[in-house]
Amino acid sequence: MEMKKRISLELRNRSPAEVRELVVDSCRSADGEVEGVTEEFSALEVLSMVNVGLGSLAKLPALPKLRKLEVSDNSISGGLDALAEKCPNLSYLNLSGNHIKELSSLQPLQNLKNLKSLDLYSCGVTAADGYRDAVFRLLPQVVYLDGFDPDDNEVPESNGEFRVRFGPVLLVPCVTRCSVPDEDDEAGPPGDEDEDEDEDEDEEEGSEVGLSYLMKEGIQVSLAVVSSSEDDDALAQGEKRKRDADDEGDDDDDE
């Protein structure tokens, strides 16, 4: 889909001045330039044009409130001079996957005084020796390069300044019990639900008592079995002694 058409769809009958976030990823730029984004987007804070075939940012309009610009996976090799003039409040810039091979190509970013986070993943410049130290020296205002600060500390999750969201956040309340009634189910009179919950609690309590009772009975049964077994042994020994005594008596009579 062409970038201009995609932007008209994203507007959804809104005026450009009402849009704060615009995402046109994976569209196609006809001539490798920014299309459809005009100065009418005066309130725009987030602009994402990932993989749209951009070769230059020269035609990027003045966007004074823009804070985050995503232009990764394009063919940009330079021409970053326009950013400082047209987007002075830019704090996050993602140039990953572009054709930036020389450190000198980044020099115009010195004029972006508010730039705090810069991403250059998969750009040719990252292969240079001492690349990270060189970028931090060139752009002292940058705090995070490719997601890490000079001490290799990652961007904290709580740092919202460098983690701008696309679109609104929908807050869903937490529900402890959730059930979807069948179409055939009929709503019962008020109070039924409370009665059912009371019955469930009673059943749970009954189960606990029954279990403890059974365990207790099991112990008693085990003890009874042991006692009866001991009595049987004692009885058997008594009968044996009696038989031995009778045998001795018979022997005396024979003598």
XYZ file of N, CA and C in Angstrom:
765
model
N 0.839 -1.179 0.000
C 0.000 0.000 0.000
C 0.887 1.247 0.000
N 0.492 2.251 -0.766
C 1.251 3.488 -0.823
C 1.115 4.265 0.481
N 2.169 4.993 0.807
C 2.198 5.709 2.077
C 1.054 6.723 2.180
N 0.795 7.446 1.127
C -0.253 8.459 1.170
C -1.619 7.838 1.472
N -1.897 6.719 0.830
C -3.183 6.064 1.051
C -3.284 5.538 2.478
N -2.197 4.982 2.966
C -2.196 4.462 4.332
C -2.445 5.582 5.345
N -1.848 6.726 5.129
C -2.034 7.842 6.056
C -3.487 8.312 6.048
N -4.102 8.356 4.874
C -5.509 8.772 4.806
C -6.404 7.789 5.555
N -6.043 6.503 5.525
C -6.812 5.506 6.271
C -6.590 5.659 7.772
N -5.365 5.966 8.164
C -5.050 6.111 9.580
C -5.746 7.330 10.195
N -6.038 8.321 9.397
C -6.680 9.529 9.922
C -8.078 9.239 10.465
N -8.817 8.337 9.812
C -10.160 7.950 10.264
C -11.042 9.185 10.534
N -11.136 10.020 9.539
C -11.986 11.218 9.598
C -11.506 12.254 10.616
N -10.292 12.110 11.109
C -9.726 13.125 11.993
C -8.925 14.125 11.167
N -8.730 15.282 11.710
C -7.855 16.247 11.052
C -6.418 15.928 11.442
N -5.442 16.198 10.594
C -4.046 15.906 10.920
C -3.588 16.550 12.225
N -4.143 17.706 12.572
C -3.727 18.409 13.779
C -4.133 17.667 15.056
N -5.038 16.692 14.955
C -5.482 15.931 16.126
C -4.616 14.695 16.380
N -3.789 14.316 15.425
C -3.028 13.070 15.508
C -1.747 13.285 16.302
N -1.541 12.410 17.287
C -0.322 12.483 18.096
C 0.643 11.340 17.767
N 0.113 10.235 17.263
C 0.951 9.080 16.919
C 0.531 8.551 15.557
N 1.507 8.345 14.687
C 1.217 7.888 13.326
C 2.164 6.754 12.960
N 1.592 5.608 12.600
C 2.379 4.423 12.240
C 2.016 4.012 10.817
N 3.010 4.039 9.918
C 2.779 3.663 8.519
C 3.823 2.620 8.092
N 4.173 1.725 8.979
C 5.189 0.712 8.705
C 4.806 -0.164 7.513
N 5.833 -0.571 6.759
C 5.700 -1.522 5.643
C 4.852 -0.995 4.490
N 4.654 0.324 4.420
C 4.045 0.908 3.211
C 5.163 1.157 2.197
N 4.819 1.717 1.060
C 5.840 1.970 0.046
C 5.887 3.450 -0.298
N 7.104 3.979 -0.282
C 7.319 5.353 -0.727
C 7.657 5.318 -2.217
N 6.928 6.089 -3.000
C 7.073 6.033 -4.458
C 8.463 6.446 -4.927
N 9.032 7.475 -4.301
C 10.321 7.986 -4.766
C 11.401 7.943 -3.681
N 11.173 7.193 -2.635
C 12.169 7.096 -1.567
C 12.177 8.281 -0.627
N 11.142 9.132 -0.709
C 11.036 10.302 0.157
C 9.791 10.184 1.038
N 9.759 11.019 2.069
C 8.591 11.042 2.952
C 7.399 11.596 2.186
N 6.288 10.875 2.216
C 5.086 11.279 1.492
C 3.880 11.270 2.432
N 2.986 12.207 2.208
C 1.729 12.218 2.969
C 1.810 12.872 4.330
N 2.999 12.945 4.921
C 3.169 13.618 6.215
C 3.487 15.076 5.937
N 2.635 15.964 6.408
C 2.799 17.390 6.144
C 2.897 18.172 7.454
N 3.110 19.467 7.343
C 3.194 20.324 8.517
C 1.861 20.429 9.245
N 0.791 19.922 8.620
C -0.522 19.942 9.275
C -0.546 19.019 10.497
N 0.393 18.081 10.548
C 0.477 17.180 11.702
C 1.256 17.891 12.818
N 0.746 19.019 13.220
C 1.476 19.886 14.142
C 1.581 19.327 15.561
N 0.685 18.411 15.952
C 0.706 17.847 17.307
C 1.381 16.474 17.355
N 1.958 16.029 16.243
C 2.526 14.684 16.159
C 3.731 14.537 17.095
N 3.685 13.503 17.922
C 4.769 13.217 18.858
C 5.534 11.951 18.507
N 4.867 11.003 17.852
C 5.483 9.721 17.490
C 5.206 9.431 16.023
N 6.265 9.174 15.270
C 6.122 8.848 13.848
C 6.958 7.604 13.550
N 6.306 6.583 13.008
C 6.993 5.344 12.671
C 6.831 5.047 11.183
N 7.973 4.988 10.488
C 7.991 4.684 9.051
C 9.019 3.571 8.811
N 8.781 2.438 9.403
C 9.695 1.301 9.312
C 9.470 0.555 7.994
N 10.571 0.277 7.279
C 10.512 -0.528 6.054
C 9.533 0.036 5.022
N 9.738 1.288 4.682
C 8.876 1.916 3.671
C 9.663 2.312 2.421
N 10.954 1.974 2.368
C 11.758 2.288 1.193
C 12.338 3.687 1.177
N 12.480 4.299 2.349
C 13.035 5.655 2.407
C 14.525 5.652 2.079
N 14.937 6.623 1.268
C 16.353 6.811 0.984
C 16.859 8.128 1.531
N 15.915 8.960 1.997
C 16.282 10.285 2.488
C 15.184 10.812 3.415
N 15.594 11.727 4.301
C 14.636 12.414 5.179
C 14.535 13.891 4.822
N 15.015 14.223 3.644
C 15.063 15.627 3.226
C 13.677 16.260 3.169
N 12.652 15.479 2.815
C 11.305 16.025 2.668
C 10.456 15.857 3.932
N 11.095 15.529 5.028
C 10.355 15.444 6.284
C 9.889 16.854 6.662
N 8.603 17.058 6.922
C 8.108 18.409 7.237
C 8.506 18.840 8.645
N 8.281 20.084 8.955
C 8.549 20.593 10.299
C 7.531 20.000 11.272
N 8.047 19.264 12.263
C 7.201 18.629 13.282
C 7.760 19.012 14.648
N 7.413 20.189 15.137
C 8.047 20.735 16.337
C 7.819 19.931 17.610
N 6.752 19.135 17.669
C 6.462 18.348 18.877
C 6.909 16.894 18.782
N 7.521 16.517 17.677
C 7.926 15.126 17.495
C 9.017 14.755 18.496
N 8.780 13.660 19.244
C 9.739 13.180 20.237
C 10.377 11.851 19.837
N 9.651 11.058 19.077
C 10.162 9.737 18.703
C 9.990 9.521 17.201
N 11.104 9.130 16.549
C 11.086 8.869 15.110
C 11.673 7.486 14.842
N 10.860 6.607 14.274
C 11.269 5.239 13.916
C 11.378 5.150 12.398
N 12.609 5.007 11.887
C 12.806 4.866 10.441
C 13.771 3.709 10.169
N 13.674 2.643 10.933
C 14.556 1.493 10.754
C 14.197 0.716 9.486
N 15.168 -0.076 9.022
C 14.989 -0.957 7.857
C 14.615 -0.179 6.601
N 15.322 0.907 6.374
C 15.176 1.667 5.136
C 16.536 1.747 4.447
N 16.722 2.689 3.542
C 17.981 2.806 2.796
C 18.636 4.164 3.007
N 18.448 4.738 4.173
C 18.998 6.052 4.476
C 20.507 5.939 4.690
N 21.263 6.769 3.988
C 22.726 6.728 4.108
C 23.297 8.034 4.659
N 22.478 9.035 4.741
C 22.937 10.342 5.238
C 21.796 11.338 5.167
N 22.168 12.626 5.005
C 21.137 13.656 4.877
C 20.324 13.847 6.143
N 20.994 13.747 7.298
C 20.288 13.899 8.568
C 20.236 15.345 9.041
N 20.703 16.238 8.232
C 20.759 17.654 8.609
C 19.378 18.223 8.912
N 18.355 17.756 8.196
C 17.013 18.333 8.342
C 16.396 18.060 9.710
N 16.876 17.039 10.402
C 16.238 16.653 11.658
C 16.321 17.747 12.717
N 17.480 18.342 12.877
C 17.649 19.366 13.914
C 16.787 20.591 13.640
N 16.630 20.919 12.374
C 15.846 22.092 12.013
C 14.349 21.837 12.125
N 13.928 20.635 11.704
C 12.492 20.362 11.622
C 11.927 19.623 12.838
N 12.799 18.939 13.579
C 12.329 18.168 14.741
C 13.220 18.469 15.947
N 13.215 19.698 16.435
C 14.158 20.098 17.482
C 13.950 19.390 18.821
N 12.765 18.840 19.062
C 12.477 18.180 20.336
C 12.635 16.667 20.284
N 13.258 16.175 19.229
C 13.429 14.729 19.080
C 14.323 14.187 20.202
N 13.815 13.170 20.920
C 14.594 12.555 22.006
C 14.954 11.107 21.710
N 14.256 10.478 20.753
C 14.542 9.086 20.396
C 14.574 8.958 18.874
N 15.649 8.361 18.365
C 15.800 8.182 16.920
C 16.291 6.768 16.643
N 15.528 6.036 15.834
C 15.904 4.663 15.476
C 16.257 4.616 13.993
N 17.559 4.433 13.730
C 18.069 4.343 12.358
C 18.571 2.929 12.044
N 18.187 1.956 12.824
C 18.676 0.579 12.646
C 18.368 0.063 11.244
N 19.303 -0.728 10.720
C 19.068 -1.373 9.433
C 19.125 -0.441 8.239
N 19.789 0.700 8.372
C 19.951 1.613 7.250
C 21.379 1.525 6.699
N 21.723 2.383 5.755
C 23.021 2.306 5.076
C 24.013 3.342 5.599
N 23.993 3.576 6.872
C 24.916 4.538 7.472
C 26.225 3.828 7.782
N 27.272 4.194 7.040
C 28.549 3.482 7.148
C 29.645 4.314 7.794
N 29.517 5.630 7.746
C 30.560 6.507 8.251
C 30.088 7.248 9.491
N 30.994 7.410 10.420
C 30.677 8.150 11.642
C 30.332 9.605 11.323
N 30.938 10.130 10.280
C 30.686 11.523 9.891
C 29.227 11.750 9.487
N 28.546 10.683 9.071
C 27.134 10.815 8.681
C 26.254 11.181 9.871
N 26.768 10.911 11.077
C 25.994 11.180 12.290
C 26.262 12.569 12.859
N 27.214 13.264 12.300
C 27.610 14.560 12.843
C 26.463 15.575 12.918
N 25.547 15.613 11.932
C 24.432 16.569 12.022
C 23.557 16.368 13.260
N 23.614 15.172 13.863
C 22.791 14.914 15.041
C 23.295 15.676 16.268
N 24.461 16.286 16.183
C 24.968 17.095 17.299
C 24.029 18.257 17.611
N 23.292 18.689 16.600
C 22.384 19.820 16.776
C 21.050 19.420 17.401
N 20.845 18.122 17.591
C 19.641 17.654 18.289
C 19.948 17.622 19.782
N 19.758 18.746 20.443
C 20.170 18.890 21.834
C 19.370 18.015 22.799
N 18.171 17.612 22.389
C 17.313 16.789 23.257
C 17.423 15.300 22.967
N 18.282 14.922 22.033
C 18.405 13.507 21.669
C 19.061 12.724 22.814
N 18.335 11.754 23.333
C 18.827 10.948 24.447
C 19.052 9.484 24.080
N 18.342 8.985 23.091
C 18.456 7.572 22.729
C 18.580 7.434 21.212
N 19.613 6.698 20.784
C 19.895 6.507 19.356
C 20.143 5.026 19.092
N 19.459 4.473 18.087
C 19.643 3.065 17.710
C 20.221 2.986 16.307
N 21.331 2.220 16.197
C 22.011 2.047 14.903
C 22.289 0.576 14.600
N 21.489 -0.315 15.155
C 21.677 -1.744 14.912
C 21.768 -2.026 13.412
N 22.661 -2.932 13.056
C 22.771 -3.421 11.671
C 23.152 -2.344 10.665
N 23.661 -1.235 11.134
C 24.229 -0.229 10.225
C 25.727 -0.512 10.088
N 26.300 -0.177 8.940
C 27.714 -0.457 8.699
C 28.644 0.209 9.691
N 28.226 1.352 10.230
C 29.081 2.093 11.145
C 29.357 1.319 12.428
N 28.489 0.400 12.800
C 28.659 -0.357 14.047
C 29.833 -1.327 13.990
N 30.346 -1.595 12.784
C 31.471 -2.531 12.643
C 32.818 -1.864 12.903
N 32.835 -0.560 13.020
C 34.102 0.161 13.233
C 34.639 -0.105 14.636
N 35.957 -0.134 14.749
C 36.588 -0.320 16.060
C 36.259 0.860 16.971
N 35.906 0.542 18.206
C 35.583 1.598 19.161
C 34.349 2.386 18.784
N 33.426 1.745 18.089
C 32.226 2.426 17.583
C 31.433 3.111 18.692
N 31.169 2.408 19.767
C 30.338 2.968 20.828
C 31.006 4.184 21.480
N 32.268 4.042 21.829
C 32.968 5.170 22.454
C 33.003 6.375 21.517
N 33.192 6.109 20.235
C 33.275 7.202 19.266
C 31.936 7.948 19.151
N 30.830 7.203 19.165
C 29.516 7.843 19.060
C 29.216 8.657 20.305
N 29.538 8.111 21.474
C 29.291 8.856 22.706
C 30.136 10.128 22.772
N 31.329 10.097 22.204
C 32.155 11.313 22.161
C 31.591 12.328 21.172
N 31.127 11.825 20.032
C 30.584 12.697 19.002
C 29.266 13.328 19.435
N 28.454 12.528 20.152
C 27.119 12.981 20.562
C 27.004 12.880 22.088
N 27.592 13.803 22.810
C 27.605 13.712 24.273
C 26.231 13.806 24.925
N 25.244 14.319 24.183
C 23.902 14.422 24.754
C 23.178 13.067 24.771
N 23.673 12.114 23.999
C 23.041 10.796 23.924
C 23.345 9.998 25.188
N 22.294 9.458 25.802
C 22.422 8.666 27.028
C 22.455 7.178 26.711
N 21.649 6.766 25.725
C 21.561 5.345 25.374
C 21.850 5.141 23.886
N 22.801 4.271 23.602
C 23.126 3.900 22.228
C 22.822 2.419 22.044
N 21.934 2.110 21.116
C 21.500 0.726 20.890
C 20.963 0.091 22.173
N 20.296 0.909 22.979
C 19.637 0.393 24.178
C 20.486 0.328 25.429
N 21.760 0.800 25.373
C 22.649 0.727 26.532
C 23.386 2.054 26.717
N 23.671 2.382 27.966
C 24.421 3.595 28.245
C 25.918 3.310 28.148
N 26.798 4.285 28.363
C 28.249 4.041 28.230
C 28.781 2.959 29.163
N 28.074 2.702 30.274
C 28.506 1.666 31.214
C 27.820 0.329 30.957
N 27.202 0.200 29.787
C 26.513 -1.033 29.398
C 25.307 -1.342 30.270
N 24.685 -0.327 30.830
C 23.425 -0.503 31.546
C 22.276 -0.333 30.565
N 21.345 -1.280 30.591
C 20.230 -1.258 29.647
C 19.216 -0.189 30.026
N 18.475 0.271 29.023
C 17.409 1.237 29.274
C 16.428 0.620 30.261
N 16.155 1.253 31.391
C 15.223 0.674 32.365
C 13.811 0.614 31.811
N 13.087 -0.441 32.220
C 11.723 -0.613 31.740
C 10.829 0.545 32.164
N 11.122 1.123 33.310
C 10.273 2.177 33.847
C 10.530 3.540 33.211
N 11.539 3.620 32.360
C 11.877 4.914 31.768
C 10.993 5.177 30.560
N 9.869 5.819 30.801
C 8.897 6.044 29.732
C 9.372 7.008 28.672
N 10.393 7.827 28.994
C 10.876 8.829 28.033
C 11.419 8.171 26.779
N 12.009 6.973 26.923
C 12.607 6.305 25.778
C 11.798 5.093 25.333
N 10.630 4.893 25.953
C 9.772 3.777 25.569
C 8.379 4.334 25.300
N 8.252 5.056 24.212
C 6.985 5.687 23.864
C 6.049 4.636 23.294
N 4.785 4.650 23.745
C 3.819 3.647 23.296
C 3.164 4.099 21.999
N 2.816 3.125 21.169
C 2.012 3.397 19.988
C 0.558 3.110 20.351
N -0.273 4.134 20.310
C -1.691 3.916 20.561
C -2.024 3.944 22.037
N -3.330 4.027 22.357
C -3.760 4.092 23.749
C -3.625 2.753 24.438
N -3.617 2.803 25.753
C -3.537 1.589 26.556
C -4.918 1.283 27.103
N -5.363 0.074 26.931
C -6.666 -0.349 27.438
C -6.465 -1.037 28.766
N -7.062 -0.471 29.820
C -6.947 -1.051 31.142
C -8.122 -1.974 31.383
N -7.842 -3.230 31.693
C -8.890 -4.218 31.930
C -8.913 -4.550 33.402
N -10.060 -4.402 34.089
C -10.095 -4.708 35.514
C -9.864 -6.183 35.770
N -9.236 -6.476 36.895
C -8.958 -7.850 37.267
C -10.214 -8.479 37.834
N -10.594 -9.641 37.339
C -11.786 -10.354 37.788
C -11.360 -11.674 38.381
N -11.805 -11.953 39.610
C -11.389 -13.186 40.266
C -12.167 -14.387 39.753
N -13.446 -14.196 39.465
C -14.249 -15.275 38.903
C -14.932 -14.755 37.661
N -14.826 -15.502 36.597
C -15.422 -15.048 35.343
C -16.034 -16.239 34.633
N -17.298 -16.134 34.281
C -17.958 -17.225 33.567
C -18.865 -16.624 32.523
N -18.950 -17.290 31.396
C -19.809 -16.836 30.302
C -21.048 -17.696 30.291
N -22.223 -17.146 30.600
C -23.440 -17.968 30.658
C -23.854 -18.456 29.283
N -24.456 -19.623 29.263
C -25.002 -20.149 28.019
C -26.235 -19.356 27.636
N -26.553 -19.413 26.360
C -27.717 -18.680 25.889
C -29.001 -19.221 26.496
N -29.036 -20.535 26.797
C -30.247 -21.155 27.336
C -30.426 -20.877 28.812
N -29.353 -20.433 29.484
C -29.442 -20.185 30.919
C -30.310 -18.972 31.178
N -31.118 -19.061 32.231
C -31.961 -17.952 32.610
C -31.443 -17.359 33.903
N -31.519 -16.067 34.009
C -31.036 -15.414 35.212
C -31.967 -15.730 36.363
N -31.433 -16.114 37.475
C -32.229 -16.440 38.641
C -32.570 -15.187 39.405
N -33.452 -15.318 40.409
C -33.838 -14.151 41.206
C -32.675 -13.634 42.005
N -32.735 -12.363 42.415
C -31.639 -11.793 43.214
C -31.432 -12.580 44.494
N -30.185 -12.760 44.834
C -29.874 -13.475 46.070
C -29.504 -14.916 45.849
N -29.830 -15.497 44.651
C -29.497 -16.905 44.387
C -28.006 -17.113 44.403
N -27.290 -16.151 43.833
C -25.841 -16.305 43.737
C -25.212 -16.377 45.123
N -25.730 -15.511 46.051
C -25.194 -15.536 47.411
C -25.486 -16.856 48.096
N -26.718 -17.390 47.851
C -27.068 -18.666 48.460
C -26.182 -19.778 47.941
N -25.899 -19.737 46.613
C -25.028 -20.766 46.038
C -23.649 -20.696 46.649
N -23.149 -19.473 46.851
C -21.821 -19.340 47.436
C -21.800 -19.883 48.852
N -22.915 -19.618 49.632
C -22.982 -20.147 51.000
C -22.986 -21.660 50.991
N -23.746 -22.249 50.015
C -23.789 -23.703 49.925
C -22.423 -24.275 49.596
N -21.706 -23.587 48.690
C -20.363 -24.059 48.339
C -19.448 -24.031 49.546
N -19.570 -22.941 50.350
C -18.725 -22.863 51.535
C -19.055 -23.970 52.525
N -20.392 -24.249 52.679
C -20.784 -25.317 53.592
C -20.245 -26.653 53.138
N -20.313 -26.880 51.809
C -19.803 -28.145 51.288
C -18.323 -28.288 51.541
N -17.582 -27.152 51.358
C -16.138 -27.214 51.595
C -15.839 -27.516 53.049
N -16.611 -26.850 53.976
C -16.389 -27.118 55.392
C -16.725 -28.553 55.725
N -17.839 -29.065 55.139
C -18.226 -30.450 55.386
C -17.171 -31.411 54.912
N -16.552 -31.083 53.781
C -15.511 -31.958 53.248
C -14.334 -32.009 54.190
N -13.984 -30.835 54.752
C -12.841 -30.821 55.658
C -13.114 -31.633 56.899
N -14.354 -31.499 57.480
C -14.702 -32.261 58.684
C -14.726 -33.738 58.377
N -15.330 -34.085 57.228
C -15.417 -35.506 56.873
C -14.047 -36.122 56.716
N -13.132 -35.365 56.120
C -11.788 -35.894 55.906
C -11.089 -36.123 57.225
N -11.203 -35.119 58.130
C -10.550 -35.294 59.421
C -11.183 -36.435 60.199
N -12.508 -36.565 60.053
C -13.210 -37.647 60.757
C -12.758 -39.004 60.249
N -12.652 -39.116 58.925
C -12.209 -40.388 58.346
C -10.794 -40.713 58.766
N -9.949 -39.675 58.766
C -8.570 -39.915 59.186
C -8.530 -40.403 60.620
N -9.385 -39.776 61.458
C -9.429 -40.194 62.857
C -9.911 -41.622 62.985
N -10.982 -41.941 62.229
C -11.518 -43.303 62.262
C -10.497 -44.291 61.756
N -9.733 -43.874 60.748
C -8.717 -44.782 60.210
C -7.687 -45.129 61.247
N -7.308 -44.133 62.044
C -6.327 -44.378 63.106
C -6.882 -45.342 64.129
N -8.194 -45.125 64.485
C -8.810 -46.012 65.457
C -8.890 -47.442 64.939
N -9.255 -47.571 63.680
C -9.340 -48.906 63.095
C -7.987 -49.573 63.121
N -6.955 -48.822 62.789
C -5.611 -49.399 62.795
C -5.233 -49.860 64.181
N -5.557 -49.038 65.195
C -5.248 -49.422 66.565
C -6.026 -50.656 66.963
N -7.291 -50.732 66.525
C -8.123 -51.889 66.856
C -7.549 -53.139 66.236
N -7.059 -53.039 65.037
C -6.486 -54.204 64.368
C -5.256 -54.669 65.113
N -4.413 -53.699 65.528
C -3.210 -54.067 66.266
C -3.574 -54.729 67.569
N -4.576 -54.141 68.325
C -4.972 -54.710 69.612
C -5.511 -56.109 69.436
N -6.346 -56.329 68.442
C -6.919 -57.633 68.231
C -5.875 -58.639 67.840
N -4.878 -58.164 67.097
C -3.800 -59.079 66.715
C -3.000 -59.491 67.933
N -2.769 -58.554 68.854
C -2.031 -58.895 70.064
C -2.827 -59.867 70.925
N -4.147 -59.655 71.011
C -4.987 -60.568 71.798
C -4.950 -61.960 71.222
N -4.975 -62.056 69.888
C -4.927 -63.379 69.267
C -3.630 -64.083 69.587
N -2.527 -63.336 69.575
C -1.233 -63.945 69.890
C -1.202 -64.429 71.328
N -1.753 -63.604 72.233
C -1.763 -64.005 73.643
C -2.628 -65.239 73.851
N -3.770 -65.308 73.167
C -4.663 -66.456 73.286
C -4.002 -67.705 72.751
N -3.304 -67.565 71.642
C -2.634 -68.732 71.059
C -1.552 -69.241 71.986
N -0.816 -68.314 72.599
C 0.230 -68.747 73.528
C -0.372 -69.440 74.746
N -1.529 -68.920 75.232
C -2.190 -69.558 76.391
C -2.645 -70.970 76.076
N -3.225 -71.153 74.888
C -3.676 -72.483 74.500
C -2.504 -73.441 74.371
N -1.372 -72.916 73.884
C -0.199 -73.777 73.741
C 0.301 -74.237 75.094
N 0.338 -73.251 76.076
C 0.774 -73.636 77.417
C -0.168 -74.658 78.035
N -1.458 -74.518 77.767
C -2.437 -75.467 78.304
C -2.222 -76.849 77.730
N -1.964 -76.895 76.397
C -1.742 -78.195 75.773
C -0.473 -78.842 76.325
N 0.558 -78.006 76.547
C 1.807 -78.566 77.101
C 1.576 -79.127 78.497
N 0.754 -78.417 79.298
C 0.457 -78.899 80.653
C -0.324 -80.204 80.612
N -1.271 -80.317 79.691
C -2.057 -81.555 79.558
C -1.182 -82.705 79.155
N -0.224 -82.409 78.261
C 0.664 -83.485 77.824
C 1.528 -83.969 78.973
N 1.967 -83.041 79.818
C 2.768 -83.455 80.966
C 1.946 -84.298 81.937
N 0.662 -83.932 82.108
C -0.231 -84.719 82.976
C -0.405 -86.115 82.457
N -0.554 -86.272 81.189
C -0.730 -87.606 80.597
C 0.499 -88.440 80.805
N 1.666 -87.819 80.709
C 2.896 -88.578 80.910
C 2.989 -89.078 82.343
N 2.573 -88.242 83.319
C 2.603 -88.664 84.722
C 1.670 -89.858 84.960
N 0.507 -89.834 84.346
C -0.434 -90.953 84.511
C 0.128 -92.226 83.961
N 0.851 -92.152 82.876
C 1.406 -93.358 82.266
C 2.465 -93.955 83.182
N 3.195 -93.118 83.868
C 4.223 -93.649 84.751
C 3.582 -94.305 85.956
